[in-house]
């Protein structure tokens, strides 16, 4: 009898502790998130709303931080500019962003490469993001005046008599 | 090959990817105070975290001055001065990967399957059988990426921006493809031999073939076309195709299939991934730079063009209190041989003929050297140009622009100062 009672009592205590523990752990989760937002959320955005020079964002505990130095996101090397996150999201899971940052093309040229990957390399439909991705790529990785031995520029083609 | 395990390792990368969940993405978006991206468009298994290929980091075995163009997939080039060896050692060999390096190689159960329309029935050979049934041959063979030199095309063309160093000439040992084809009973209707390897597609889709190119039957039947299992007298390094690869000297490196598991003996031009336009094709007729070229006007690249490198001295050298310098390098010409190498110290105004050695064997590169004299103090560019056995020389400006930036064989230049 007394043993049974004891067991019941112990059960009850255990359940109570369990309940308190789970409440406690939820409280802790919220506290941690709150602290993260206070620590990292604040300094990220300066008074004019733009991204600051250098920042770090905790992505997850075993992964590297997202850090922006000299206008580039450190882990990918992508230039931070309008829509860069779209490119980081859509374009860095198969290959590294080095394949992007080495290249230069017009909007049409980037569109062409994206279509090629969609048709032949399992790249998904970018939906609403397509326009932003192409815009970003052509802006920050557009064709400049590169090439050591440049092409001849012909203003007007004519027929030789 | 201590880093090769004979076990089937679980794919660790996926666990890590799943760990970073979609909600993590959303939180990230909130934290950086920017628009939350359309994460829902990505299939479940994708998150913007990579680096799985780092577990098989081929750079551990490479010279520290090789240049990484991309670490997923691995694409690494060799600066010209590091190509000075007559036989390219493994630590200085460029890497061009289209997908992920296979994670585990079961050497005891590795099989090569031959099938296709031009065989009556498939033939399966173990590595052991390949080595014992057929005679082995060793050749020094040039393997050069079709996109070597791409960085210098203007308007820019997409892909890894190789400068000069996507080329190698190692000693390969293996059996002749023609002996194996004969053994398998290749029929008269054979047109092309396509390969399939064990590399994995970047998308993670295990059913997707990364690259499957090939060669016409005539090239397949050449003596020097090997199914190789050794490089420079040792097992082929994992990044270069262990345990078995095709080695097809003088043609774009993409036909020398790595981690070789299957050969398809076709009765038509092979149609695997990256045989189709625009991959490894150039306009059949010359086009204006930047022109859009319809797929039907793109032709498959076969032999690579004539080319040379100055491998000594390294560019940027300063010559003090002396005027003479012996410079050297290699020259090669796809299926042909090199008949002449010349160097210029005055931007191509005058040329001096270099001493040229014969190749170690057909399809090997040839070594050249020249003693030059810098009379005045000042800045010099040394240019080298090779001429092939058909009389074609390297151009001084980028040759025929093409949409994917292949076959740039402009002369190599280095800068030197005399003080």
Coordinates of C-alpha atoms in Angstrom, one line a residue, chain A residues 33 36-37 40-42 44-45 49 51 55 57-64 66 68 75 82-90 92-99 102-106 108-113 116 119-130 142-152 154 157, chain B residues 16-17 19-20 24-25 27-28 30-39 41-43 46-52 68-73 75 100 150-162 164 201-205 208-210 274 276-279 288-289 292 383 395-398 401 410-413:
Chain A
X33 CA 15.3 34.9 -29.4
X36 CA 19.3 37.7 -30.3
X37 CA 17.0 40.3 -31.8
X40 CA 21.8 41.6 -33.7
X41 CA 18.6 43.2 -34.8
X42 CA 19.5 46.7 -33.6
X44 CA 22.0 46.2 -38.5
X45 CA 20.0 49.0 -39.7
X49 CA 17.5 52.3 -43.0
X51 CA 22.7 48.2 -44.2
X55 CA 27.6 43.2 -39.7
X57 CA 24.0 37.7 -38.3
X58 CA 23.7 34.4 -36.4
X59 CA 22.4 31.9 -38.9
X60 CA 22.7 28.8 -36.8
X61 CA 24.9 27.5 -34.2
X62 CA 27.3 25.3 -36.2
X63 CA 27.4 27.5 -39.2
X64 CA 29.4 30.5 -40.1
X66 CA 26.8 36.1 -42.3
X68 CA 29.4 41.9 -44.7
X75 CA 30.7 33.6 -47.2
X82 CA 19.3 45.5 -53.9
X83 CA 18.1 41.9 -54.1
X84 CA 21.4 40.2 -53.2
X85 CA 19.5 38.0 -50.7
X86 CA 17.5 36.6 -53.6
X87 CA 20.6 35.5 -55.3
X88 CA 22.1 34.1 -52.2
X89 CA 18.9 32.1 -51.7
X90 CA 18.4 30.8 -55.2
X92 CA 24.2 29.1 -53.9
X93 CA 22.8 25.7 -53.1
X94 CA 24.2 23.8 -56.1
X95 CA 27.5 25.6 -56.8
X96 CA 29.4 28.2 -55.0
X97 CA 28.7 31.9 -55.8
X98 CA 32.2 32.0 -57.3
X99 CA 30.6 30.7 -60.5
X102 CA 33.6 35.3 -62.0
X103 CA 31.1 36.1 -64.7
X104 CA 29.7 39.2 -66.4
X105 CA 26.6 39.6 -68.6
X106 CA 23.8 41.8 -69.6
X108 CA 19.6 39.1 -71.4
X109 CA 22.8 37.1 -70.9
X110 CA 21.9 36.3 -67.3
X111 CA 18.4 35.4 -68.3
X112 CA 19.8 33.1 -70.8
X113 CA 22.0 31.3 -68.3
X116 CA 19.7 27.0 -69.5
X119 CA 16.1 23.5 -68.8
X120 CA 19.1 21.3 -68.2
X121 CA 20.4 21.5 -64.6
X122 CA 17.3 21.2 -62.3
X123 CA 17.1 24.8 -61.4
X124 CA 13.6 25.7 -60.2
X125 CA 11.2 28.4 -61.4
X126 CA 12.2 31.6 -59.6
X127 CA 8.6 32.9 -59.7
X128 CA 8.3 36.5 -58.5
X129 CA 12.0 36.5 -57.7
X130 CA 13.1 36.1 -61.3
X142 CA 27.3 43.4 -65.9
X143 CA 29.7 43.5 -68.8
X144 CA 32.3 46.2 -68.2
X145 CA 35.2 47.2 -70.4
X146 CA 37.1 44.0 -69.7
X147 CA 39.3 42.0 -72.0
X148 CA 42.9 42.9 -72.7
X149 CA 42.7 42.9 -76.5
X150 CA 39.5 44.7 -77.2
X151 CA 37.3 44.3 -80.2
X152 CA 37.3 46.7 -83.1
X154 CA 32.5 49.3 -86.4
X157 CA 29.1 48.5 -92.1
Chain B
X16 CA 23.5 19.5 -42.4
X17 CA 21.3 21.1 -45.0
X19 CA 19.4 21.3 -40.0
X20 CA 19.1 24.8 -41.3
X24 CA 15.8 29.8 -40.2
X25 CA 15.7 31.4 -43.6
X27 CA 14.4 34.5 -39.3
X28 CA 17.5 35.5 -41.2
X30 CA 13.9 39.4 -40.6
X31 CA 17.2 39.9 -38.8
X32 CA 19.0 41.5 -41.7
X33 CA 16.0 43.8 -42.1
X34 CA 15.5 43.0 -45.7
X35 CA 12.8 41.5 -47.7
X36 CA 12.0 37.9 -46.9
X37 CA 12.9 35.9 -49.9
X38 CA 10.6 33.5 -51.7
X39 CA 12.0 30.5 -49.9
X41 CA 9.9 28.3 -54.3
X42 CA 12.9 26.2 -53.4
X43 CA 12.4 22.4 -53.2
X46 CA 17.8 23.2 -50.8
X47 CA 19.1 25.8 -48.4
X48 CA 21.7 28.4 -49.1
X49 CA 24.5 26.5 -47.4
X50 CA 27.1 24.6 -49.3
X51 CA 30.5 23.2 -48.8
X52 CA 29.7 19.5 -48.8
X68 CA 40.8 28.1 -57.2
X69 CA 38.2 29.5 -59.6
X70 CA 35.3 27.6 -57.9
X71 CA 35.2 25.3 -54.9
X72 CA 31.8 23.8 -55.7
X73 CA 32.3 22.3 -58.1
X75 CA 37.7 24.2 -60.8
X100 CA 30.7 16.5 -57.3
X150 CA 38.0 32.1 -71.8
X151 CA 38.9 35.1 -69.5
X152 CA 40.2 37.1 -72.4
X153 CA 37.1 37.0 -74.6
X154 CA 35.2 40.3 -75.0
X155 CA 32.2 40.5 -74.8
X156 CA 32.6 38.2 -71.8
X157 CA 31.5 34.6 -72.1
X158 CA 30.1 32.5 -69.2
X159 CA 31.7 29.7 -67.3
X160 CA 34.9 29.5 -65.3
X161 CA 37.2 32.3 -66.2
X162 CA 40.3 30.3 -67.1
X164 CA 46.2 30.1 -69.3
X201 CA 25.0 16.2 -60.2
X202 CA 25.3 19.5 -58.2
X203 CA 21.5 19.6 -57.7
X204 CA 21.7 16.5 -55.5
X205 CA 19.5 14.6 -58.0
X208 CA 20.8 13.1 -63.2
X209 CA 23.9 12.6 -65.3
X210 CA 26.5 15.4 -64.8
X274 CA 26.9 18.5 -72.6
X276 CA 24.3 19.4 -77.0
X277 CA 24.8 23.2 -77.9
X278 CA 26.0 25.4 -76.5
X279 CA 28.3 23.1 -74.5
X288 CA 30.5 38.8 -85.0
X289 CA 31.6 39.2 -81.3
X292 CA 23.4 35.2 -80.8
X383 CA 55.6 36.8 -76.5
X395 CA 47.1 34.7 -83.3
X396 CA 48.2 37.8 -81.4
X397 CA 44.7 38.9 -80.6
X398 CA 41.8 36.7 -79.4
X401 CA 34.8 35.0 -80.6
X410 CA 46.3 33.8 -78.4
X411 CA 50.0 34.0 -77.8
X412 CA 51.1 33.9 -74.1
X413 CA 52.9 37.1 -72.9

